[in-house]
Coordinates of C-alpha atoms in Angstrom, one line a residue:
X206 CA 0.0 0.0 0.0
X207 CA 1.5 3.3 -1.0
X208 CA 1.3 6.6 0.9
X209 CA -1.8 7.9 -1.0
X210 CA -3.6 4.7 -0.4
X211 CA -2.8 4.9 3.3
X212 CA -4.2 8.4 3.5
X213 CA -7.3 7.5 1.5
X214 CA -8.0 4.5 3.7
X215 CA -7.8 6.6 6.9
X216 CA -10.1 9.3 5.4
X217 CA -12.7 6.6 4.5
X218 CA -13.2 5.6 8.1
X219 CA -12.6 8.9 9.9
X220 CA -13.0 12.2 7.9
X221 CA -15.9 10.8 5.8
X222 CA -17.7 9.9 9.1
X223 CA -16.9 13.3 10.7
X224 CA -14.6 11.9 13.3
X225 CA -11.7 14.1 12.3
X226 CA -10.1 16.3 9.7
X227 CA -7.0 14.8 8.2
X228 CA -3.9 16.3 6.4
X229 CA -0.8 14.8 5.0
X230 CA 2.2 15.6 7.2
X231 CA 5.2 15.6 4.9
X232 CA 8.5 14.1 6.3
X233 CA 11.6 13.7 4.1
X234 CA 13.2 10.3 3.6
X235 CA 16.1 10.7 6.0
X236 CA 19.3 8.7 6.2
X237 CA 18.5 6.1 8.8
X238 CA 21.9 4.9 10.0
X239 CA 22.2 1.8 12.3
X240 CA 19.3 0.6 14.4
X241 CA 21.3 1.0 17.6
X242 CA 22.0 4.6 16.8
X243 CA 18.4 5.2 15.9
X244 CA 17.1 3.8 19.2
X245 CA 19.6 6.1 21.1
X246 CA 18.6 9.1 19.0
X247 CA 14.9 8.4 19.6
X248 CA 15.4 8.7 23.4
X249 CA 17.3 12.0 22.9
X250 CA 14.6 13.3 20.6
X251 CA 11.9 12.6 23.2
X252 CA 13.9 14.6 25.8
X253 CA 14.4 17.5 23.4
X254 CA 10.8 17.5 22.4
X255 CA 9.7 17.9 26.1
X256 CA 12.4 20.5 26.6
X257 CA 11.4 22.6 23.6
X258 CA 7.7 22.4 24.4
X259 CA 8.4 23.8 27.8
X260 CA 10.4 26.6 26.2
X261 CA 7.6 27.4 23.8
X262 CA 5.3 27.6 26.8
X263 CA 7.7 29.9 28.7
X264 CA 7.9 32.3 25.8
X265 CA 4.1 32.2 25.4
X266 CA 3.7 33.1 29.1
X267 CA 6.1 36.1 28.7
X268 CA 4.1 37.3 25.8
X269 CA 0.8 36.9 27.7
X270 CA 2.2 38.9 30.6
X271 CA 2.6 41.8 28.2
X272 CA -0.6 41.5 26.3
X273 CA -3.9 41.0 28.1
X274 CA -5.9 40.9 24.9
X275 CA -6.3 37.3 24.0
X276 CA -7.2 38.2 20.4
X277 CA -4.1 40.4 19.9
X278 CA -1.9 37.7 21.6
X279 CA -3.2 35.0 19.2
X280 CA -2.6 37.2 16.2
X281 CA 1.1 37.4 17.2
X282 CA 1.6 33.7 17.6
X283 CA 3.0 33.1 14.2
X284 CA 5.7 31.2 12.3
X285 CA 7.0 33.1 9.2
X286 CA 3.8 35.3 9.3
X287 CA 1.5 32.2 9.3
X288 CA -0.7 31.2 12.2
X289 CA 0.2 28.1 14.1
X290 CA -2.6 25.7 12.8
X291 CA -1.8 26.7 9.2
X292 CA 1.9 26.2 9.7
X293 CA 1.4 22.7 11.1
X294 CA -1.2 21.7 8.5
X295 CA 1.1 23.0 5.6
X296 CA 4.3 21.9 7.3
X297 CA 7.3 21.4 5.0
X298 CA 10.8 20.5 6.1
X299 CA 13.2 23.4 6.1
X300 CA 15.8 22.0 3.8
X301 CA 17.9 25.1 3.9
X302 CA 18.2 25.2 7.6
X303 CA 18.3 21.4 8.3
X304 CA 19.7 19.6 5.2
X305 CA 17.8 16.3 5.0
X306 CA 20.8 14.4 3.6
X307 CA 22.7 15.1 6.8
X308 CA 22.8 12.2 9.4
X309 CA 19.9 12.3 11.8
X310 CA 22.2 12.9 14.7
X311 CA 23.7 15.9 13.1
X312 CA 20.2 17.4 12.4
X313 CA 19.3 16.7 16.0
X314 CA 22.4 18.6 17.2
X315 CA 21.6 21.6 15.0
X316 CA 18.1 21.9 16.3
X317 CA 19.2 21.4 19.9
X318 CA 21.8 24.1 19.6
X319 CA 19.2 26.4 18.1
X320 CA 16.8 25.8 21.0
X321 CA 19.5 26.3 23.6
X322 CA 20.5 29.6 22.0
X323 CA 16.8 30.7 22.1
X324 CA 16.7 29.8 25.8
X325 CA 19.9 31.7 26.7
X326 CA 18.6 34.7 24.8
X327 CA 15.3 34.5 26.6
X328 CA 17.0 34.5 30.0
X329 CA 19.3 37.4 29.1
X330 CA 16.8 39.6 27.4
X331 CA 14.0 39.0 29.9
X332 CA 16.4 39.8 32.7
X333 CA 17.4 43.1 31.1
X334 CA 13.8 44.0 30.3
X335 CA 12.6 43.2 33.9
X336 CA 15.4 45.3 35.3
X337 CA 14.4 48.2 33.1
X338 CA 10.7 47.8 33.9
X339 CA 11.6 47.8 37.6
X340 CA 13.2 51.2 37.3
X341 CA 10.1 52.6 35.6
X342 CA 7.8 51.0 38.1
X343 CA 9.8 52.6 40.9
X344 CA 9.6 56.0 39.1
X345 CA 5.8 55.6 38.7
X346 CA 5.4 54.6 42.3
X347 CA 7.4 57.6 43.4
X348 CA 5.4 60.0 41.2
X349 CA 2.1 58.6 42.4
X350 CA 3.3 58.3 46.1
X351 CA 2.5 60.6 49.0
X352 CA 3.6 64.2 48.9
X353 CA 6.6 63.6 51.2
X354 CA 8.4 61.4 48.7
X355 CA 7.0 62.3 45.3
X356 CA 8.6 64.8 42.8
X357 CA 6.9 68.2 42.9
X358 CA 7.8 69.4 39.4
X359 CA 4.4 68.5 37.9
X360 CA 2.5 70.1 40.8
X361 CA 4.0 73.5 41.5
X362 CA 3.8 76.6 39.3
X363 CA 5.8 79.8 39.1
X364 CA 3.0 81.9 40.6
X365 CA 3.2 79.9 43.8
X366 CA 6.5 81.4 44.7
X367 CA 8.0 84.8 45.6
X368 CA 11.0 84.9 43.3
X369 CA 13.8 87.4 43.0
X370 CA 13.4 88.9 46.4
X371 CA 16.5 89.8 48.4
X372 CA 14.7 89.1 51.8
X373 CA 11.7 86.8 51.2
X374 CA 11.5 83.2 50.2
X375 CA 8.7 80.7 49.8
X376 CA 8.7 77.2 51.3
X377 CA 6.6 74.2 50.5
X378 CA 5.2 72.3 53.5
X379 CA 3.5 68.9 53.6
X380 CA 0.7 68.9 56.2
X381 CA -1.1 65.7 57.3
X382 CA -4.8 66.0 56.5
X383 CA -5.7 65.6 60.2
X384 CA -3.5 68.6 61.1
X385 CA -4.7 71.1 58.6
X386 CA -6.6 73.1 61.1
X387 CA -3.5 73.2 63.3
X388 CA -1.5 74.4 60.4
X389 CA -3.8 77.3 59.7
X390 CA -3.8 78.2 63.3
X391 CA -0.1 78.1 63.9
X392 CA 2.0 78.4 60.8
X393 CA 2.4 82.2 61.2
X394 CA 3.9 81.6 64.7
X395 CA 6.5 79.0 63.7
X396 CA 9.1 81.8 63.1
X397 CA 9.3 85.5 63.9
X398 CA 8.9 86.9 60.4
X399 CA 6.3 84.9 58.5
X400 CA 4.1 86.8 56.1
X401 CA 0.5 86.8 57.3
X402 CA -2.1 85.0 55.1
X403 CA 0.7 83.8 52.8
X404 CA -0.2 80.1 53.1
X405 CA -1.9 78.6 50.0
X406 CA -3.0 75.1 49.4
X407 CA -1.3 73.9 46.2
X408 CA -2.3 70.2 46.1
X409 CA -3.8 67.4 48.2
X410 CA -4.0 63.7 48.2
X411 CA -5.7 61.2 50.4
X412 CA -3.5 61.7 53.4
X413 CA -1.6 65.0 53.0
X414 CA -1.9 68.5 51.6
X415 CA 0.9 70.7 50.1
X416 CA 1.0 74.3 51.3
X417 CA 3.1 77.3 50.5
X418 CA 4.3 79.8 53.1
X419 CA 6.3 83.0 52.6
X420 CA 8.8 84.3 55.2
X421 CA 12.1 86.1 55.6
X422 CA 15.0 84.1 54.5
X423 CA 16.9 84.5 57.9
X424 CA 14.0 82.8 59.7
X425 CA 13.9 79.6 57.6
X426 CA 15.9 77.4 59.9
X427 CA 13.8 78.3 62.9
X428 CA 10.6 77.7 60.9
X429 CA 11.9 74.2 59.8
X430 CA 12.7 73.3 63.4
X431 CA 9.4 74.4 64.8
X432 CA 7.4 72.9 61.9
X433 CA 9.1 69.5 62.4
X434 CA 8.0 69.5 66.1
X435 CA 4.4 69.9 65.0
X436 CA 4.7 67.1 62.3
X437 CA 4.7 69.6 59.4
X438 CA 7.3 68.5 56.8
X439 CA 9.2 71.3 55.0
X440 CA 10.2 70.1 51.5
X441 CA 13.8 70.5 50.4
X442 CA 12.7 72.4 47.2
X443 CA 13.9 75.5 45.5
X444 CA 12.0 76.7 42.5
X445 CA 13.9 76.8 39.3
X446 CA 12.4 76.6 35.8
X447 CA 15.6 75.0 34.5
X448 CA 15.6 72.3 37.2
X449 CA 11.9 71.6 36.7
X450 CA 12.4 71.2 33.0
X451 CA 15.3 68.8 33.6
X452 CA 13.2 66.7 36.1
X453 CA 10.3 66.5 33.6
X454 CA 12.6 65.6 30.8
X455 CA 14.3 62.9 32.8
X456 CA 11.0 61.3 33.6
X457 CA 9.8 61.5 30.1
X458 CA 13.1 60.1 28.8
X459 CA 12.8 57.1 31.1
X460 CA 9.3 56.3 30.0
X461 CA 10.1 56.8 26.3
X462 CA 13.1 54.5 26.6
X463 CA 11.0 51.9 28.4
X464 CA 8.4 52.0 25.5
X465 CA 11.2 51.6 23.1
X466 CA 12.7 48.6 25.0
X467 CA 9.2 47.1 25.3
X468 CA 8.7 47.3 21.5
X469 CA 12.0 45.6 20.9
X470 CA 11.4 43.0 23.5
X471 CA 8.0 42.2 22.1
X472 CA 9.4 41.8 18.6
X473 CA 12.1 39.5 19.9
X474 CA 9.6 37.4 21.8
X475 CA 7.4 37.1 18.8
X476 CA 10.2 36.0 16.5
X477 CA 11.7 33.6 19.1
X478 CA 8.3 32.0 19.7
X479 CA 8.0 31.3 16.0
X480 CA 11.6 30.0 15.8
X481 CA 11.1 27.8 18.8
X482 CA 7.7 26.5 17.6
X483 CA 9.1 25.7 14.2
X484 CA 12.0 23.8 15.8
X485 CA 9.4 21.9 17.9
X486 CA 7.5 20.7 14.8
X487 CA 10.8 19.6 13.1
X488 CA 11.6 17.6 16.3
X489 CA 8.1 16.0 16.0
X490 CA 8.9 15.0 12.4
X491 CA 12.2 13.5 13.4
X492 CA 10.5 11.5 16.2
X493 CA 7.8 10.2 13.8
X494 CA 10.5 9.1 11.3
X495 CA 12.8 7.4 13.8
X496 CA 10.0 5.7 15.7
X497 CA 8.4 4.4 12.5
X498 CA 11.7 2.9 11.2
X499 CA 12.4 1.3 14.6
X500 CA 8.9 -0.2 14.7
X501 CA 8.3 -1.2 11.1
X502 CA 11.8 -1.6 9.7
X503 CA 13.1 -0.8 6.2
X504 CA 12.5 0.1 3.5
X505 CA 10.6 3.2 4.7
X506 CA 7.0 2.9 3.7
X507 CA 4.7 5.0 5.8
X508 CA 2.6 8.2 5.6
X509 CA 2.5 10.6 8.5
X510 CA -0.9 12.1 8.9
X511 CA -2.0 15.2 10.9
X512 CA -5.3 14.4 12.5
X513 CA -7.5 17.1 14.0
X514 CA -10.0 15.3 16.2
X515 CA -13.8 16.0 16.1
X516 CA -15.1 13.0 18.1
X517 CA -12.1 11.8 20.2
X518 CA -13.4 8.6 21.7
X519 CA -14.9 7.2 18.5
X520 CA -11.8 8.3 16.6
X521 CA -9.5 6.4 18.9
X522 CA -11.6 3.2 18.7
X523 CA -11.7 3.5 14.9
X524 CA -7.9 3.9 14.7
X525 CA -7.3 1.0 17.0
X526 CA -9.6 -1.2 14.8
X527 CA -8.0 0.1 11.5
X528 CA -4.5 -0.6 12.6
X529 CA -5.0 -3.7 14.8
X530 CA -2.6 -5.8 12.7
X531 CA 0.0 -3.2 11.9
X532 CA 2.4 -3.8 14.9
X533 CA 3.6 -7.4 14.8
X534 CA 4.6 -7.3 18.5
X535 CA 1.1 -6.3 19.7
X536 CA -0.5 -8.6 17.2
X537 CA 1.6 -11.5 18.6
X538 CA 0.2 -10.8 22.1
X539 CA 3.4 -9.3 23.7
X540 CA 1.8 -6.1 24.9
X541 CA 3.2 -6.3 28.4
X542 CA 6.8 -6.5 27.2
X543 CA 6.6 -3.4 25.0
X544 CA 5.8 -0.7 27.6
X545 CA 8.6 -2.2 29.8
X546 CA 11.1 -1.8 27.0
X547 CA 10.0 1.7 26.4
X548 CA 10.0 2.9 30.1
X549 CA 13.5 4.2 29.7
X550 CA 12.1 6.6 27.0
X551 CA 9.4 7.8 29.4
X552 CA 6.7 6.6 27.1
X553 CA 3.3 6.9 28.7
X554 CA 1.0 6.0 25.8
X555 CA 1.6 3.2 23.3
X556 CA -0.6 2.5 20.2
X557 CA -0.2 0.2 17.3
X558 CA 0.6 3.3 15.2
X559 CA 3.1 6.0 15.9
X560 CA 1.3 8.7 17.8
X561 CA 2.4 12.2 18.9
X562 CA 0.4 15.2 20.2
X563 CA 0.9 18.7 18.9
X564 CA -0.5 21.6 21.0
X565 CA -1.5 24.7 19.1

């Protein structure tokens, strides 16, 4: 039976009965090498398969942490600008990247190196991005924090201050909300030469208010000392349009740089996800080939088929019936021996046909 007949036979009992949608999964005719080497390679491929699946999931999680919109996230899960189901259905072996006439072990080594490189880059780039994000979070927390700690550049204005005076200066004072009455009653007495009625509320949050007060420069230290005793916090702030502009520019620069880094990080995650997912499907193809040769021998005569289940339970029973005679070991009644032989490969499921799951 040739590959087309194998495919037609499966379609007749599954797709035509609405149990599944089936697609040919094209795998090259690789160089097989010796059986011993192939068995050893199959174990390594299973480990690399699991390792790569975990890496694909890790990159997906990193992308999901950035984008809450499920639809937008799905649109960015692509391989070579193709969505994942389409890529798998129309899968073709990347001959330029992994020459099919190379020994299977060499192809395995190339894919493994590629996956390892993606993992290393993931750790380095994610670490750098999280460090940068931490700085921005700290800045935002400070800017939205209470008045004692937050920058004042975006709150105060030039008209709040007495500027250019030889004798007078304006201070900014943070007053707890529960002490505002005490502030109004006492601020003019906290030093000898405080200008009467000079205190103006500039800003308030849930727990504090920011007031101005004008006084003679030579009385500033006395005012600070007495204010502290009454739990009024005098800000270390001197109005300067140049300094305010620098502070605002610094904050804007940090946020702009963060947006730039986020865009680059997102692009890298998207490309790395596609690269890693593509590597995963190539590993699946190698596993199918190696497992089929080990089970059914040479010459190679099999057709890999991608099955998209519709009725899972009925489909499995149909496949078991269709291929009940395909595996000579199972047909001969040696089922207990086979899982034992495969335990070292961490095989949890065994069917008469080669079976692998692909998550998309």
